Short mmCIF file of C-alpha atoms in Angstrom, two decimals:
data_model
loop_
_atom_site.label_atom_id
_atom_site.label_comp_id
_atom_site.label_asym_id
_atom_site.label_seq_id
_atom_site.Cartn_x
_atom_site.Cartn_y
_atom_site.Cartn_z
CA UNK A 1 50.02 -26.01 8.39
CA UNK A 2 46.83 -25.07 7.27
CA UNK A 3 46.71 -25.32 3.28
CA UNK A 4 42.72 -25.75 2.60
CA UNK A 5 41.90 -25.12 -0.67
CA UNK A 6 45.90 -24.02 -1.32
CA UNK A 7 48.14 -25.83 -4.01
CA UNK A 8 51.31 -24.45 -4.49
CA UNK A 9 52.50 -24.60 -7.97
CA UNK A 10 56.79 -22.80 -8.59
CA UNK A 11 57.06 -21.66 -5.29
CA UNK A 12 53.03 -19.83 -5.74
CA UNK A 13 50.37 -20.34 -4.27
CA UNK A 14 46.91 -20.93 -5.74
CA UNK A 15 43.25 -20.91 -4.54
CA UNK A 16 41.80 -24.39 -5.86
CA UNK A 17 37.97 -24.94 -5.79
CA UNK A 18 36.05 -28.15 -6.81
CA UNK A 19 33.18 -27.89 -9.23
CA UNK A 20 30.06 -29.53 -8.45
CA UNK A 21 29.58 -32.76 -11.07
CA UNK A 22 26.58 -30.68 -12.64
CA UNK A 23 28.41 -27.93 -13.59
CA UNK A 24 31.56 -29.31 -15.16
CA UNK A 25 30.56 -29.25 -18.54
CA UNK A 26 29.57 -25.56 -18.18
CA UNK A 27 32.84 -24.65 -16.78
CA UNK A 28 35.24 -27.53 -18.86
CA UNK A 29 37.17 -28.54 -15.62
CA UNK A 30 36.43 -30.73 -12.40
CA UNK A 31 38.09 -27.88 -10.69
CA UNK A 32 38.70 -24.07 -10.41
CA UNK A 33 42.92 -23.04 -9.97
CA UNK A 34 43.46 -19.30 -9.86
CA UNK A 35 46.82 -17.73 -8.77
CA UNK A 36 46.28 -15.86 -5.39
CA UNK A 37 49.85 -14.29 -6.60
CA UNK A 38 52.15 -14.51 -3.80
CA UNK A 39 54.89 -16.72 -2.44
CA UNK A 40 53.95 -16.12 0.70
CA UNK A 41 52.03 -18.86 2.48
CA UNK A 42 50.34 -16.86 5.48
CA UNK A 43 49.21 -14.03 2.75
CA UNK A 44 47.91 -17.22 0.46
CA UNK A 45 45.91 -18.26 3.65
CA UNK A 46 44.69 -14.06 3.91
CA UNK A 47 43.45 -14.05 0.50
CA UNK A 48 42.45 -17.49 -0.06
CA UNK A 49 38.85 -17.12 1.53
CA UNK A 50 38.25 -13.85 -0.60
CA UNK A 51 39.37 -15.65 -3.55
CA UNK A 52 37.14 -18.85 -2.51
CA UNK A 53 33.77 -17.13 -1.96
CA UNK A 54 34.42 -15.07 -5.70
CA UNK A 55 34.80 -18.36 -7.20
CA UNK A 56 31.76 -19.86 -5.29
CA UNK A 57 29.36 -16.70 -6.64
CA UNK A 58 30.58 -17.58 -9.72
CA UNK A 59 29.76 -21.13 -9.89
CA UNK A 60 26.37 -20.10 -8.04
CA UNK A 61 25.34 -17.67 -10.87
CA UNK A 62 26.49 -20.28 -13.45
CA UNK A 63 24.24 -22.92 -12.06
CA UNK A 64 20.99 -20.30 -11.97
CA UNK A 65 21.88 -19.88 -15.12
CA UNK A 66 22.63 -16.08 -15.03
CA UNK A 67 25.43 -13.13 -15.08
CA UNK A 68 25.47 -13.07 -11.10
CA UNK A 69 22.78 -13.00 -8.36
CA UNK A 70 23.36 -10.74 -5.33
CA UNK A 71 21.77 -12.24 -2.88
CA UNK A 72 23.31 -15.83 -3.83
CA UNK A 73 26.59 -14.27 -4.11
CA UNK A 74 25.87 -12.34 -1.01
CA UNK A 75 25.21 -15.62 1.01
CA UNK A 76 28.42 -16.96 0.05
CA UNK A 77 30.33 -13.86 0.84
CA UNK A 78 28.44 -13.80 4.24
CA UNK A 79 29.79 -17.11 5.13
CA UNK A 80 33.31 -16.04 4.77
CA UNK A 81 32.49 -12.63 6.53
CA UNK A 82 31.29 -14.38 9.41
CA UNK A 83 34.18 -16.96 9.58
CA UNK A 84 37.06 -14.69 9.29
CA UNK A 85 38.84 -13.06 12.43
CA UNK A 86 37.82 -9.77 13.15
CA UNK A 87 40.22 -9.29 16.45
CA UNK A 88 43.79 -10.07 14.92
CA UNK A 89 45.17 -7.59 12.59
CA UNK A 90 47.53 -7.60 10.03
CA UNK A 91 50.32 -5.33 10.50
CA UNK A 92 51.10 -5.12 6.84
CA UNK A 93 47.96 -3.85 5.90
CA UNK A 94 47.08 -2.02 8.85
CA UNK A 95 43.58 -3.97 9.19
CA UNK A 96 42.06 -7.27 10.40
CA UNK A 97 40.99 -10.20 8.32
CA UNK A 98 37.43 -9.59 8.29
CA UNK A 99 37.87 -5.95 7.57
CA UNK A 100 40.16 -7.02 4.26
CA UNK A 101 37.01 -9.17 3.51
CA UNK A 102 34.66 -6.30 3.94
CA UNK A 103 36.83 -4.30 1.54
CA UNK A 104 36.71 -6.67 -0.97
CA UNK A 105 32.95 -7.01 -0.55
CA UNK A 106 32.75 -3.57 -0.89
CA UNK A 107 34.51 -4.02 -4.40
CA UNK A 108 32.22 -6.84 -5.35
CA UNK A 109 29.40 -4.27 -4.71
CA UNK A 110 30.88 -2.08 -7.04
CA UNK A 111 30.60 -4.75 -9.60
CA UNK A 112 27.01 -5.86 -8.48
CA UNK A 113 26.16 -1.84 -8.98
CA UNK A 114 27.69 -1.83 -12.61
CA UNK A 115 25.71 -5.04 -13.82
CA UNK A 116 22.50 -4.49 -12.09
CA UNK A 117 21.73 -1.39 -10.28
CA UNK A 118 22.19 0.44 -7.38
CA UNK A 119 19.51 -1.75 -5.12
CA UNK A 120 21.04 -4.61 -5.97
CA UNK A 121 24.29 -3.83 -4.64
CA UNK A 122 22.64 -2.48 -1.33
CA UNK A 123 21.34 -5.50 -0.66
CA UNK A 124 24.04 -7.82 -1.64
CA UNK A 125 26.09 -5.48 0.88
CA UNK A 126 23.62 -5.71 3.74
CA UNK A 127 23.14 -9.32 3.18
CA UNK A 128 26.84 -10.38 3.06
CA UNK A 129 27.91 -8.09 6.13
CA UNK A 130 25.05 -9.30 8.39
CA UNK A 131 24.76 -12.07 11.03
CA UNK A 132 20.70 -11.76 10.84
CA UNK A 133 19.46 -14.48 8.29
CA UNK A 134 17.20 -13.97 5.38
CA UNK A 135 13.52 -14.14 5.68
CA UNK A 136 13.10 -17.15 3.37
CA UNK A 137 16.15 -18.99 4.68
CA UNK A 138 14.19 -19.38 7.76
CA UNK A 139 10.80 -19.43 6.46
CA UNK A 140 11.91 -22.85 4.13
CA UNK A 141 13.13 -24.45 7.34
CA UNK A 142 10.54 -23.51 9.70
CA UNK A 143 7.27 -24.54 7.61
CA UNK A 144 8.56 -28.17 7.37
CA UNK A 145 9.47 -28.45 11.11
CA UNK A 146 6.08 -26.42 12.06
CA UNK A 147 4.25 -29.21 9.78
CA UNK A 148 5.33 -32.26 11.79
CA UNK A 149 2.70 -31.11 14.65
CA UNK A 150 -0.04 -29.29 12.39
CA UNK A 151 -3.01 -30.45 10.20
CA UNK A 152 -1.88 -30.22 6.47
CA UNK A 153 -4.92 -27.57 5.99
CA UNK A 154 -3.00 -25.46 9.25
CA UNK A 155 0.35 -25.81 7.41
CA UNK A 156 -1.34 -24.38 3.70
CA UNK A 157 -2.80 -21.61 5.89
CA UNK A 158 1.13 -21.09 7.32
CA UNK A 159 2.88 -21.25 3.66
CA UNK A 160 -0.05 -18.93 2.10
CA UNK A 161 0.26 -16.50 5.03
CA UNK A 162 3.72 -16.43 5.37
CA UNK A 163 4.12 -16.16 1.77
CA UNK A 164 1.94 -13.51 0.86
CA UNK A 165 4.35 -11.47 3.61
CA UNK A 166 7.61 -12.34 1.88
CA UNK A 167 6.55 -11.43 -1.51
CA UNK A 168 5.23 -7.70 0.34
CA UNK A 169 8.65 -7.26 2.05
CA UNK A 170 10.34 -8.08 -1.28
CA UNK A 171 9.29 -5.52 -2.88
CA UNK A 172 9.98 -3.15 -0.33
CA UNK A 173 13.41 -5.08 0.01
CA UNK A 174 13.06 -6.30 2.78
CA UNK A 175 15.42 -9.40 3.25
CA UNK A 176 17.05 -9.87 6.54
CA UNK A 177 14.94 -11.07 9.79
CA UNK A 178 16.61 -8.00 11.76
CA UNK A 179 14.61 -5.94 8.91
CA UNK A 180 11.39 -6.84 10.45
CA UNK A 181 10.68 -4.35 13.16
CA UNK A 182 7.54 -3.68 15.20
CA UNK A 183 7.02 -0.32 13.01
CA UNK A 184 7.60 -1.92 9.93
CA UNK A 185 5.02 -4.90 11.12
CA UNK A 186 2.32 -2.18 11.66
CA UNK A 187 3.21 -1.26 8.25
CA UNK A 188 2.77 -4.14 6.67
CA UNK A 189 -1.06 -5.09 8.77
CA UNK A 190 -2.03 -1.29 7.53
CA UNK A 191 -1.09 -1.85 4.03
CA UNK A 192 -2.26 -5.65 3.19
CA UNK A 193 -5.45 -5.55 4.87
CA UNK A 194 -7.02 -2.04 4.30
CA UNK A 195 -10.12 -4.17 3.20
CA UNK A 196 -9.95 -7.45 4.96
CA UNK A 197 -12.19 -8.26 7.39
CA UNK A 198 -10.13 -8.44 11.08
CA UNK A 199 -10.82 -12.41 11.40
CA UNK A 200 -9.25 -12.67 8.23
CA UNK A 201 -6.03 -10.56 9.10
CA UNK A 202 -5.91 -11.21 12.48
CA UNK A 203 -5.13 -15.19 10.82
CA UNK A 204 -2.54 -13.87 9.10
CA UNK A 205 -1.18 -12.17 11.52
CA UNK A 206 -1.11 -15.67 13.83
CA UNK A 207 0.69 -17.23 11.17
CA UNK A 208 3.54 -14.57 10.94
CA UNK A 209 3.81 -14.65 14.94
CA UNK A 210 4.22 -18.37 15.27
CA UNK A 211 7.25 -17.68 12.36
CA UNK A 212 8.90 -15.73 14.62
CA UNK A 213 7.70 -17.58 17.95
CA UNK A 214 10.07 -20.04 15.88
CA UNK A 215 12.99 -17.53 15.19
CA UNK A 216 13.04 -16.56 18.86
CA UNK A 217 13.60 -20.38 20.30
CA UNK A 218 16.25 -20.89 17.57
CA UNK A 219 17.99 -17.64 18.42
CA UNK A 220 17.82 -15.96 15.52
CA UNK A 221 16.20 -12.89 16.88
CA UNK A 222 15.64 -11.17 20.11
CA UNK A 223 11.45 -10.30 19.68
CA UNK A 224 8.36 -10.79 17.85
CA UNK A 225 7.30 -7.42 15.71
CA UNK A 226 4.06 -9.64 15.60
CA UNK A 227 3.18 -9.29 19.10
CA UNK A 228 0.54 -7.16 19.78
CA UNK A 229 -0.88 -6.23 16.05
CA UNK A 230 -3.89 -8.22 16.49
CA UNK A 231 -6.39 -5.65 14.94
CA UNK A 232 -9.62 -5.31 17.77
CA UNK A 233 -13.24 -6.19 16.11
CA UNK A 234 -15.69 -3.15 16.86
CA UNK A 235 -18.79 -4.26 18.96
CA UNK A 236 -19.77 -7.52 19.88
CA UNK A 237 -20.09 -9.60 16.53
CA UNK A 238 -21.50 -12.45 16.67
CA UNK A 239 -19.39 -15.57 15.34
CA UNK A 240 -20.45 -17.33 11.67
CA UNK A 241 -21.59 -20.44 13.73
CA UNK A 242 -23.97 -18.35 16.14
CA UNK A 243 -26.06 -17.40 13.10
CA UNK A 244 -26.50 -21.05 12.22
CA UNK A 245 -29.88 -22.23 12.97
CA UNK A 246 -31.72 -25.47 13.11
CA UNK A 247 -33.65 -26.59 9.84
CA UNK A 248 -37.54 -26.20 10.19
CA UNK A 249 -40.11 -29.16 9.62
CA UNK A 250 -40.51 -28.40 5.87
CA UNK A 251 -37.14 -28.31 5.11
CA UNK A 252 -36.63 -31.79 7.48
CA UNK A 253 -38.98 -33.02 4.89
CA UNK A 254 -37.68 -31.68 1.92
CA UNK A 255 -34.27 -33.79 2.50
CA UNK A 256 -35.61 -36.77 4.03
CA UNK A 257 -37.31 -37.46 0.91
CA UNK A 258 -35.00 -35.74 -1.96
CA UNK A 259 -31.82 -37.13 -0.11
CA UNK A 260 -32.46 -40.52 -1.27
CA UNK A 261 -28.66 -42.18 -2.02
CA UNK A 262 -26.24 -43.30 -0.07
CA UNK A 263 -24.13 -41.80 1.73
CA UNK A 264 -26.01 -38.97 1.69
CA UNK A 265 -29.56 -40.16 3.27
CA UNK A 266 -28.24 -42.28 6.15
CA UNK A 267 -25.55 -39.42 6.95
CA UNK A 268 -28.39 -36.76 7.08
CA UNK A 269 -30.64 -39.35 8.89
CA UNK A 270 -28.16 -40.21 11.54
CA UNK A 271 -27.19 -36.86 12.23
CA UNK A 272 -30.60 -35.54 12.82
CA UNK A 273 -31.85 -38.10 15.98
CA UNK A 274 -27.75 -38.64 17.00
CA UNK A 275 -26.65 -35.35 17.15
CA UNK A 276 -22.96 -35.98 15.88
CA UNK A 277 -20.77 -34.45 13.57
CA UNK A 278 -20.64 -34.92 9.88
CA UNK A 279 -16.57 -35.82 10.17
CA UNK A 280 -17.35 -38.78 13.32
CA UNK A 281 -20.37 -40.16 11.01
CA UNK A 282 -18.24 -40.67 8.25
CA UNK A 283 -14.99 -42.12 10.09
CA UNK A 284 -17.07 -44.67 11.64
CA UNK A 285 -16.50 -48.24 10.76
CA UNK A 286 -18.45 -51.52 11.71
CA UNK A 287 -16.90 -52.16 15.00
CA UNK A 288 -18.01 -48.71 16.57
CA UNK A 289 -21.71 -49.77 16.07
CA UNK A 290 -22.23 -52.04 19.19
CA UNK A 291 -25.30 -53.71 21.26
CA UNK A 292 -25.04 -52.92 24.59
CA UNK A 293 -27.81 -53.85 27.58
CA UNK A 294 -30.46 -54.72 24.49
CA UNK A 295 -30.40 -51.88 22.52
CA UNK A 296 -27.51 -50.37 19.80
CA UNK A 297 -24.75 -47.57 20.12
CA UNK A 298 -22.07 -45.11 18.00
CA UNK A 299 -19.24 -45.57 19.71
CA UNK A 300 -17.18 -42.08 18.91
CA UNK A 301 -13.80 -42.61 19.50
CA UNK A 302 -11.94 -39.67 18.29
CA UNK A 303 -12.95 -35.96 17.86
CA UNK A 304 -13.13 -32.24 17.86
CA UNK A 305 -12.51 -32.34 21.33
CA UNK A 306 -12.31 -34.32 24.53
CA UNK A 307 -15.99 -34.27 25.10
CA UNK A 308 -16.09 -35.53 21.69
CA UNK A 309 -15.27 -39.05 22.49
CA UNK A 310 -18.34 -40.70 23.46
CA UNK A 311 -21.26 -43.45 23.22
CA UNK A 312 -24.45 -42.23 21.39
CA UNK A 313 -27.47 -44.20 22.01
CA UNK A 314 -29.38 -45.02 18.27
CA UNK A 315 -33.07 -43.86 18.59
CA UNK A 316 -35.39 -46.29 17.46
CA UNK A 317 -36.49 -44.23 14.35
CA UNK A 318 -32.76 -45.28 13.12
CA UNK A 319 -32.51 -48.46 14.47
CA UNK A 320 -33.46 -50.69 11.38
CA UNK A 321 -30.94 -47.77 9.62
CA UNK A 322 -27.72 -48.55 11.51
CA UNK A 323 -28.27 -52.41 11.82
CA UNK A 324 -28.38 -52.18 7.68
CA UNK A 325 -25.21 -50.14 7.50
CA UNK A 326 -23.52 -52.50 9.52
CA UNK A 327 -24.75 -55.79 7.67
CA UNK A 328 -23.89 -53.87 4.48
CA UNK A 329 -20.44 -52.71 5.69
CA UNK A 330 -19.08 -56.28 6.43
CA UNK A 331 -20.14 -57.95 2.73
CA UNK A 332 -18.98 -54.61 0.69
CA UNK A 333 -16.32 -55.97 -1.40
CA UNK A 334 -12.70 -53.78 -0.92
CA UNK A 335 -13.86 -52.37 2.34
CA UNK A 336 -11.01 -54.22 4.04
CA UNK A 337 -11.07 -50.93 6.84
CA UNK A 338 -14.57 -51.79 7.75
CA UNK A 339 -15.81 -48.42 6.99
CA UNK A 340 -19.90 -47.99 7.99
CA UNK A 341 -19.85 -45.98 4.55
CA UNK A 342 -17.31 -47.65 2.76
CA UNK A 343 -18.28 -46.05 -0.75
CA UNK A 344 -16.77 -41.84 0.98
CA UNK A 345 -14.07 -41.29 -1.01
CA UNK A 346 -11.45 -39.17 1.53
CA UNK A 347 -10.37 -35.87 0.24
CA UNK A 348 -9.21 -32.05 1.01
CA UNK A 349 -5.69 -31.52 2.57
CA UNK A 350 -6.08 -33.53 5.23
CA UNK A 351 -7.68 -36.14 3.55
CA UNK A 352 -10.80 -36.12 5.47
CA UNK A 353 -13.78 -38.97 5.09
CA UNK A 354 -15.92 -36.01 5.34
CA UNK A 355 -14.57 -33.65 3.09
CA UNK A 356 -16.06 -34.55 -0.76
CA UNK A 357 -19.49 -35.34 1.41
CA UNK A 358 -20.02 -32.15 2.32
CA UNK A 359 -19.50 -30.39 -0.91
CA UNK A 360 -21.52 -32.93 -1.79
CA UNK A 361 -24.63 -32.66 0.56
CA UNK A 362 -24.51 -28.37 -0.01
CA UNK A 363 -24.78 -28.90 -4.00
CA UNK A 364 -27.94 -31.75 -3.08
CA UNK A 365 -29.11 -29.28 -0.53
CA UNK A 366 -29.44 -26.36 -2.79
CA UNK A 367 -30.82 -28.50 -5.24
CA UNK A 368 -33.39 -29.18 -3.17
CA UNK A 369 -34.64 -25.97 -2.25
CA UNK A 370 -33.37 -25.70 0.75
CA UNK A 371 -30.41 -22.86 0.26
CA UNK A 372 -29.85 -20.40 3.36
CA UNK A 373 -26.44 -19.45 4.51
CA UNK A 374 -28.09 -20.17 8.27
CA UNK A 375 -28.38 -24.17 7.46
CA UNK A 376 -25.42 -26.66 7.25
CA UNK A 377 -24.78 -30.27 7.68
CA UNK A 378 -24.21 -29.02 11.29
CA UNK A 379 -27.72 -27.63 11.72
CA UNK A 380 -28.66 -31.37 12.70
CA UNK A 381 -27.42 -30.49 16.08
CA UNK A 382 -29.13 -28.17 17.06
CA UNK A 383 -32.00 -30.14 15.77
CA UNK A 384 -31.29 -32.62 18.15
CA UNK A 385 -31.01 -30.28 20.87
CA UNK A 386 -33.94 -28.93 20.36
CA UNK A 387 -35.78 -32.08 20.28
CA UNK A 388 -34.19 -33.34 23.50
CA UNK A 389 -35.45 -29.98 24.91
CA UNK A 390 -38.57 -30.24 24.03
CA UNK A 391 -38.82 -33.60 25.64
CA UNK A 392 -37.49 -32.08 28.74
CA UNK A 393 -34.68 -33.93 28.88
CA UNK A 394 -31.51 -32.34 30.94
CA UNK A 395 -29.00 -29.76 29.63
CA UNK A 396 -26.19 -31.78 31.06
CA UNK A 397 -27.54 -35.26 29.70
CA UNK A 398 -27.94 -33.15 26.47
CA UNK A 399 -24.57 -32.64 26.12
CA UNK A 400 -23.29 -35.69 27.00
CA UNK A 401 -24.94 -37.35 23.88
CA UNK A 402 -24.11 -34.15 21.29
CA UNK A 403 -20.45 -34.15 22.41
CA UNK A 404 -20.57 -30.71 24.45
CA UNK A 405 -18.39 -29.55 27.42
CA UNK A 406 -20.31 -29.36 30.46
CA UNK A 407 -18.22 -27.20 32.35
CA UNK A 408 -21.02 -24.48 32.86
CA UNK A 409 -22.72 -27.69 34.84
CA UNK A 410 -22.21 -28.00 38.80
CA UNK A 411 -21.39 -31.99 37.97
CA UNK A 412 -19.35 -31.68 34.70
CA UNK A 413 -17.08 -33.69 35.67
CA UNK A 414 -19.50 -36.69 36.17
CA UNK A 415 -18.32 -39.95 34.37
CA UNK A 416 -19.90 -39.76 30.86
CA UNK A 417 -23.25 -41.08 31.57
CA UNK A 418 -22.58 -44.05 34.43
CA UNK A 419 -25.31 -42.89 35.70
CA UNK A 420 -27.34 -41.25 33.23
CA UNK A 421 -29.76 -43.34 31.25
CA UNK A 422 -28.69 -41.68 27.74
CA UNK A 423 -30.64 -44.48 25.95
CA UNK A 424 -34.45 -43.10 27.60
CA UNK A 425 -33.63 -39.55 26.92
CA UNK A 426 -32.74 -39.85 23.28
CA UNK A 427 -36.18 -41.78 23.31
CA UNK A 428 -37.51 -38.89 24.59
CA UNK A 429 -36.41 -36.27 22.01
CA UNK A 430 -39.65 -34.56 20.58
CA UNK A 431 -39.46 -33.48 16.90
CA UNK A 432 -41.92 -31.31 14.35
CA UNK A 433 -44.61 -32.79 13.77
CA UNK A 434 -44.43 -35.52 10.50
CA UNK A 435 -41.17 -35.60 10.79
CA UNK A 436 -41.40 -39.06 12.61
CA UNK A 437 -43.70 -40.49 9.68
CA UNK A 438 -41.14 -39.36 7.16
CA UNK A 439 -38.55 -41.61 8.53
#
């Protein structure tokens, strides 16, 4: 005999609900009795869930604190929509149990209308007659399971995207996941981004497909509206890093001699005759600076990419540098990591060794003179590349010390530099002229 949430009190049955410890002394009881008004056990257990999920909105409006919410109240009607039998009908009524619940819905959106307004009874109808879920039931569980395999900076790009979506289909009420259609996707990319450059809302548009990449392995929907509204760029333009260039000799100069603090000098020194990134200078510790057959190396042991992982020969010009890092690293007090630049404080999203530095080196940079859009803490490379080029040194031996892929190369996928002597070509690298005596 099934009697949940039944008591039966002089031969009648009652609904009985428990109230949640927070809201007991807003309602004056541990529990919720109300008389479902029949003696009748099998129409107690028809009515009971009707008189349940009331008594649940109820206790949801009281805990946010308001008159009634429709879509909370909606939710918990939803729940006993979905549960109820909608094949076995009741020959005293003349209609099955889920149809008796959709009536009484329908009578709860009468009262939703009276209190609030037409809209809001729409959508507490929709909502509580509807398998599809809401948008941000399954947007607040798929940003923290999308975060477990993304950089914290990818999952603020996910939860900014995403949301600036869910606040748009808000307002055009919008709720339900089965809402979202290809048309009204097109909609929404015409209407947010009449103004936004297509990089920009082509990201956005990323975001909202992996959502629904999401939705569609969970089974919550059948397609992605997403799918093809990737807005085309006109003409060939070229990407923000291809109008990066390399710094000239004056402006070598310039921050060899204004840069004169740590981290700030070594970082721009090392980067200029090693070729590496700003992020692998400043996550290298002690250990990764190593003698090997006479002379020393950066051992780069995580990266961008695969070709990032690599040994980088230290040019001579550097040499006395990088052997005074490393003496200073292992006597700086607190550096118990063994950081080469202990002093970097980590920062950004991600926490990043590199991320305060470069805000940093731009501000010195610009105070300095030396303020183009063209030149970054990157420009080093291609200052090194350069060099290496001018000393004639080969494209694919190039790479191998910078960290590029050489799959353009007939032997990319020789073993990084066995037999290459990486050590004589960086020797080789030819810079403007002074730029040595500056050093």
């Amino acid at each position: 005999m099934d009697t949940r949430y039944l008591v039966q009190r002089r031969q009648t049955w009652y609904v009985r609900v428990t109230v949640p410890p927070r809201l007991r002394n807003a309602v004056g009881n541990t529990h919720i009795v109300r008389s479902l008004k029949t003696r009748d056990l099998a129409e107690a257990q028809r009515l009971r869930l009707v008189a349940v999920a009331q008594i649940k909105a109820e206790l949801d409006a009281i805990a946010k604190g308001e008159d009634g919410s429709a879509v909370a109240a909606a939710l918990i009607w939803r729940d006993v929509w979905i549960n109820s039998d909608a094949s076995a009908q009741d020959d005293d009524h003349g209609h099955t149990e889920q149809q008796g619940i959709e009536i009484a819905i329908e009578s709860h959106a009468e009262k939703i209308e009276k209190a609030q307004g037409i809209e809001a009874a729409k959508d507490f109808y929709k909502i509580a007659t509807s398998n599809s879920p809401l948008l941000s039931e399954t947007r607040g569980l798929w940003l923290p399971e999308a975060s477990r395999t993304i950089t914290k900076q990818t999952a603020r790009q996910y939860d900014s995207d995403t949301g600036r979506f869910l606040e748009w289909a808000t307002k055009k009420r919008v709720l339900l996941v089965s809402d979202v259609s290809k048309r009204l996707a097109g909609s929404y990319v015409s209407e947010a981004f009449p103004d936004v450059a297509a990089k920009t809302a082509n990201r956005h548009i990323s975001s909202l497909s992996m959502w629904w990449r999401w939705l569609e392995q969970k089974g919550m929907t059948d397609a992605n509206p997403w799918q093809g509204q990737v807005l085309r760029v006109r003409g060939k333009r070229a990407k923000k890093e291809d109008n990066r260039r390399a710094y000239n000799a004056d402006e070598i100069k310039t921050l060899l001699s204004g840069l004169r603090k740590r981290p700030l000098d070594a970082l721009f020194r090392l980067g200029l005759f090693t070729g590496a990134r700003l992020d692998e200078l400043c996550s290298l510790q002690a250990g990764d600076v190593v003698e090997r057959e006479g002379s020393w190396w950066l051992s780069i042991t995580e990266g961008k990419t695969e070709n990032a992982v690599r040994m980088i020969p230290v040019h001579s010009a550097i040499e006395p540098l990088v052997v005074t890092l490393k003496q200073e690293a292992a006597i700086a007090k607190g550096n118990n990591d063994g950081w080469l630049f202990p002093d970097i404080t980590p920062g950004g999203p991600d926490n990043k060794r590199s991320w305060n530095v470069s805000k940093k080196f731009t501000r010195e940079r610009r105070k300095l003179g030396v303020d183009t859009p063209q030149t970054v803490f990157h420009s080093t490379r291609k200052n090194l590349l350069e060099a290496l080029e001018a000393g004639e040194v080969p494209l694919s031996t190039a790479k191998l010390i910078v960290g590029h892929e050489r799959g353009d190369i007939a032997f990319g996928g020789y073993s990084k530099g066995t037999y290459v002597d990486l050590k004589s070509a960086i020797e080789r690298a030819v810079f403007p002229p002074g730029i040595m005596e500056s050093m």
